[in-house]
PDB file of C-alpha atoms in Angstrom:
ATOM      1  CA  MET A 224      11.933   9.765 -11.847  1.00 93.00           C
ATOM      2  CA  THR A 225       8.306  10.071 -10.101  1.00 96.00           C
ATOM      3  CA  LEU A 226       7.632   8.406  -6.356  1.00 95.00           C
ATOM      4  CA  LYS A 227       5.081   5.963  -8.427  1.00 96.00           C
ATOM      5  CA  ASP A 228       7.836   5.000 -10.991  1.00 96.00           C
ATOM      6  CA  PHE A 229      10.958   4.721  -7.960  1.00 95.00           C
ATOM      7  CA  LEU A 230       8.601   2.418  -5.907  1.00 96.00           C
ATOM      8  CA  SER A 231       7.323   0.464  -8.861  1.00 96.00           C
ATOM      9  CA  LYS A 232      10.671  -0.300  -9.821  1.00 95.00           C
ATOM     10  CA  ASN A 233      12.460  -0.617  -6.414  1.00 95.00           C
ATOM     11  CA  ASP A 234       9.903  -2.546  -4.450  1.00 95.00           C
ATOM     12  CA  ARG A 235      10.352  -5.881  -6.258  1.00 96.00           C
ATOM     13  CA  PHE A 236       8.283  -8.267  -3.994  1.00 96.00           C
ATOM     14  CA  ALA A 237       5.414  -6.279  -4.599  1.00 97.00           C
ATOM     15  CA  ALA A 238       5.946  -6.061  -8.330  1.00 96.00           C
ATOM     16  CA  ASN A 239       6.820  -9.945  -8.620  1.00 96.00           C
ATOM     17  CA  SER A 240       3.702 -10.441  -6.633  1.00 97.00           C
ATOM     18  CA  GLY A 241       1.517  -8.709  -9.387  1.00 98.00           C
ATOM     19  CA  CYS A 242       1.019  -5.500  -7.217  1.00 98.00           C
ATOM     20  CA  ILE A 243       0.375  -2.295  -9.446  1.00 98.00           C
ATOM     21  CA  LEU A 244       0.588   1.373  -8.094  1.00 98.00           C
ATOM     22  CA  LYS A 245      -1.940   3.061 -10.277  1.00 98.00           C
ATOM     23  CA  GLU A 246      -1.985   6.495  -8.223  1.00 98.00           C
ATOM     24  CA  VAL A 247      -0.219   8.645  -6.359  1.00 97.00           C
ATOM     25  CA  ARG A 248      -1.045  12.066  -4.645  1.00 97.00           C
ATOM     26  CA  GLU A 249       0.400  13.523  -1.345  1.00 95.00           C
ATOM     27  CA  GLY A 250      -1.869  11.599   1.551  1.00 96.00           C
ATOM     28  CA  TYR A 251      -3.442   9.188  -0.774  1.00 98.00           C
ATOM     29  CA  ALA A 252      -2.466   6.135  -2.924  1.00 98.00           C
ATOM     30  CA  CYS A 253      -4.228   3.257  -4.989  1.00 98.00           C
ATOM     31  CA  ALA A 254      -2.800   0.094  -5.547  1.00 98.00           C
ATOM     32  CA  GLU A 255      -4.253  -3.352  -7.700  1.00 98.00           C
ATOM     33  CA  LEU A 256      -3.631  -6.891  -7.785  1.00 98.00           C
ATOM     34  CA  VAL A 257      -5.744  -9.580  -9.853  1.00 98.00           C
ATOM     35  CA  VAL A 258      -6.189 -12.994  -7.737  1.00 98.00           C
ATOM     36  CA  THR A 259      -4.251 -15.379  -9.655  1.00 98.00           C
ATOM     37  CA  ALA A 260      -4.133 -19.202  -8.688  1.00 98.00           C
ATOM     38  CA  GLU A 261      -0.452 -18.200  -7.096  1.00 98.00           C
ATOM     39  CA  HIS A 262      -1.854 -16.109  -4.895  1.00 98.00           C
ATOM     40  CA  LEU A 263      -4.474 -18.843  -3.159  1.00 98.00           C
ATOM     41  CA  ASN A 264      -3.849 -20.607   0.435  1.00 98.00           C
ATOM     42  CA  ALA A 265      -4.798 -24.360   0.943  1.00 97.00           C
ATOM     43  CA  GLY A 266      -8.087 -23.082   1.280  1.00 97.00           C
ATOM     44  CA  GLY A 267      -8.480 -21.859  -1.857  1.00 97.00           C
ATOM     45  CA  VAL A 268      -9.227 -18.081  -1.428  1.00 98.00           C
ATOM     46  CA  CYS A 269      -6.477 -15.200  -1.558  1.00 98.00           C
ATOM     47  CA  GLN A 270      -3.631 -15.762   1.023  1.00 98.00           C
ATOM     48  CA  GLY A 271      -3.416 -13.044   3.429  1.00 98.00           C
ATOM     49  CA  GLY A 272       0.272 -12.129   2.760  1.00 98.00           C
ATOM     50  CA  ALA A 273      -1.249 -11.363  -0.912  1.00 98.00           C
ATOM     51  CA  TYR A 274      -3.694  -8.473   0.778  1.00 98.00           C
ATOM     52  CA  PHE A 275      -0.663  -7.798   3.076  1.00 98.00           C
ATOM     53  CA  THR A 276       1.828  -6.781   0.243  1.00 98.00           C
ATOM     54  CA  LEU A 277      -0.991  -4.940  -1.627  1.00 98.00           C
ATOM     55  CA  ALA A 278      -1.294  -2.550   1.179  1.00 98.00           C
ATOM     56  CA  ASP A 279       1.904  -2.363   2.087  1.00 97.00           C
ATOM     57  CA  ILE A 280       2.799  -0.992  -1.519  1.00 98.00           C
ATOM     58  CA  ALA A 281       0.007   1.529  -1.245  1.00 98.00           C
ATOM     59  CA  LEU A 282       1.348   2.137   2.552  1.00 97.00           C
ATOM     60  CA  ALA A 283       4.557   3.228   0.882  1.00 97.00           C
ATOM     61  CA  ALA A 284       3.478   5.428  -1.413  1.00 97.00           C
ATOM     62  CA  VAL A 285       1.409   7.572   0.949  1.00 96.00           C
ATOM     63  CA  MET A 286       3.829   7.465   3.825  1.00 96.00           C
ATOM     64  CA  ASN A 287       6.456   8.808   0.996  1.00 95.00           C
ATOM     65  CA  SER A 288       4.273  11.406  -0.411  1.00 95.00           C
ATOM     66  CA  HIS A 289       5.892  13.939   1.403  1.00 90.00           C
ATOM     67  CA  GLU A 290       9.124  13.848   0.317  1.00 77.00           C
ATOM     68  CA  GLY A 291      11.040  12.077   3.345  1.00 86.00           C
ATOM     69  CA  THR A 292      12.367   8.452   3.322  1.00 94.00           C
ATOM     70  CA  THR A 293       9.695   6.795   5.730  1.00 95.00           C
ATOM     71  CA  PHE A 294       9.773   3.360   6.916  1.00 95.00           C
ATOM     72  CA  GLY A 295       6.372   1.219   8.493  1.00 95.00           C
ATOM     73  CA  ILE A 296       7.508   0.792  12.149  1.00 97.00           C
ATOM     74  CA  GLU A 297       3.641  -1.204  12.874  1.00 97.00           C
ATOM     75  CA  ASN A 298       0.953  -2.580  10.735  1.00 97.00           C
ATOM     76  CA  ASN A 299      -2.224  -4.299  11.822  1.00 98.00           C
ATOM     77  CA  ILE A 300      -4.549  -6.356   8.872  1.00 98.00           C
ATOM     78  CA  MET A 301      -8.126  -7.511   9.274  1.00 98.00           C
ATOM     79  CA  PHE A 302      -9.538  -9.721   6.824  1.00 98.00           C
ATOM     80  CA  LEU A 303     -12.995  -9.421   6.198  1.00 98.00           C
ATOM     81  CA  HIS A 304     -14.093 -11.086   2.840  1.00 98.00           C
ATOM     82  CA  SER A 305     -12.134 -13.715   0.792  1.00 98.00           C
ATOM     83  CA  ALA A 306     -10.859 -12.879  -2.639  1.00 98.00           C
ATOM     84  CA  LYS A 307     -11.135 -15.516  -5.491  1.00 98.00           C
ATOM     85  CA  VAL A 308      -9.076 -16.092  -8.816  1.00 98.00           C
ATOM     86  CA  GLY A 309      -9.453 -13.506 -10.914  1.00 98.00           C
ATOM     87  CA  ASP A 310     -10.879 -11.065  -8.434  1.00 98.00           C
ATOM     88  CA  VAL A 311      -9.712  -7.632  -8.574  1.00 98.00           C
ATOM     89  CA  LEU A 312      -8.459  -6.131  -5.428  1.00 98.00           C
ATOM     90  CA  ILE A 313      -8.131  -2.489  -5.040  1.00 99.00           C
ATOM     91  CA  ALA A 314      -6.310  -0.756  -2.259  1.00 98.00           C
ATOM     92  CA  GLU A 315      -6.687   2.920  -1.334  1.00 98.00           C
ATOM     93  CA  ALA A 316      -4.918   4.084   1.090  1.00 98.00           C
ATOM     94  CA  THR A 317      -5.530   7.617   2.941  1.00 98.00           C
ATOM     95  CA  GLU A 318      -3.184   9.179   5.169  1.00 97.00           C
ATOM     96  CA  VAL A 319      -4.698   9.650   8.664  1.00 98.00           C
ATOM     97  CA  TYR A 320      -2.424  11.841  10.440  1.00 97.00           C
ATOM     98  CA  ASN A 321       0.663  13.412   8.949  1.00 95.00           C
ATOM     99  CA  HIS A 322       3.047  13.731  11.956  1.00 94.00           C
ATOM    100  CA  HIS A 323       6.354  15.093  10.867  1.00 93.00           C
ATOM    101  CA  LYS A 324       7.923  11.802  11.995  1.00 95.00           C
ATOM    102  CA  ILE A 325       5.152   9.135  12.896  1.00 96.00           C
ATOM    103  CA  PRO A 326       2.468   9.088   9.975  1.00 96.00           C
ATOM    104  CA  TYR A 327      -0.525   7.052  10.286  1.00 98.00           C
ATOM    105  CA  VAL A 328      -2.125   5.560   7.391  1.00 98.00           C
ATOM    106  CA  GLU A 329      -5.546   3.588   6.276  1.00 98.00           C
ATOM    107  CA  VAL A 330      -5.800   1.523   3.908  1.00 98.00           C
ATOM    108  CA  ARG A 331      -9.215  -0.235   2.687  1.00 98.00           C
ATOM    109  CA  ILE A 332      -8.948  -3.154   0.126  1.00 98.00           C
ATOM    110  CA  THR A 333     -12.208  -3.957  -1.806  1.00 98.00           C
ATOM    111  CA  ASN A 334     -12.369  -6.649  -5.073  1.00 98.00           C
ATOM    112  CA  GLN A 335     -14.190  -5.673  -8.453  1.00 98.00           C
ATOM    113  CA  ASN A 336     -17.763  -5.252  -6.752  1.00 98.00           C
ATOM    114  CA  GLY A 337     -16.505  -2.765  -3.944  1.00 98.00           C
ATOM    115  CA  GLU A 338     -16.911  -5.239  -1.117  1.00 98.00           C
ATOM    116  CA  LEU A 339     -14.729  -4.427   1.577  1.00 98.00           C
ATOM    117  CA  CYS A 340     -12.011  -7.418   1.776  1.00 98.00           C
ATOM    118  CA  SER A 341      -9.489  -6.131   4.038  1.00 98.00           C
ATOM    119  CA  VAL A 342      -8.737  -3.226   6.285  1.00 98.00           C
ATOM    120  CA  VAL A 343      -4.919  -2.136   7.093  1.00 98.00           C
ATOM    121  CA  THR A 344      -3.089   0.321   9.340  1.00 98.00           C
ATOM    122  CA  GLY A 345      -0.210   1.369   9.418  1.00 97.00           C
ATOM    123  CA  LEU A 346       2.542   3.824  11.456  1.00 97.00           C
ATOM    124  CA  ALA A 347       6.127   4.669  10.045  1.00 97.00           C
ATOM    125  CA  TYR A 348       9.079   6.518  10.715  1.00 97.00           C
ATOM    126  CA  ARG A 349       9.780   9.573   8.772  1.00 95.00           C
ATOM    127  CA  LYS A 350      13.512  10.088   8.405  1.00 94.00           C
ATOM    128  CA  ASP A 351      15.021  13.661   7.597  1.00 91.00           C
ATOM    129  CA  THR A 352      16.677  12.293   4.415  1.00 92.00           C
ATOM    130  CA  LYS A 353      14.892  12.715   1.219  1.00 91.00           C
ATOM    131  CA  LEU A 354      13.840   9.873  -1.613  1.00 91.00           C
ATOM    132  CA  PRO A 355      15.657  10.787  -5.160  1.00 91.00           C
ATOM    133  CA  VAL A 356      12.362  11.624  -6.769  1.00 94.00           C
ATOM    134  CA  ASP A 357      10.928  14.207  -8.696  1.00 91.00           C
ATOM    135  CA  GLY A 358       7.357  14.817  -7.800  1.00 91.00           C
ATOM    136  CA  LEU A 359       4.555  11.906  -7.368  1.00 94.00           C
ATOM    137  CA  MET A 360       3.503  10.574 -10.711  1.00 90.00           C
TER     138      MET A 360
END
């Protein structure tokens, strides 16, 4: 089982929210979400938790792309542009610093028009245990 398959199967919250992990490479991951009515807040735009869940699955893929089991310990999110029903949100996570214990990742979420909607940064803690995966994709 690859890391992409492992996360897609076992991160049930992200999967049930409609997040799809599209690509995983060492230090990079991409995930997508099509905004539906179920993702809207009371103001009629995409709820912040949907942005965060999308970013979180991409963060998990990047932070675990070096084979060590890694868990998020701090994340920050900035909302820049609202998404509406039908928008496709694309989260591209890039490793900024691959520390052996505390990696740092940035996620840029854009819509189908390339407009920047959100930026998420994250720190994680990497354990000595390995994930039960054979490769990334």
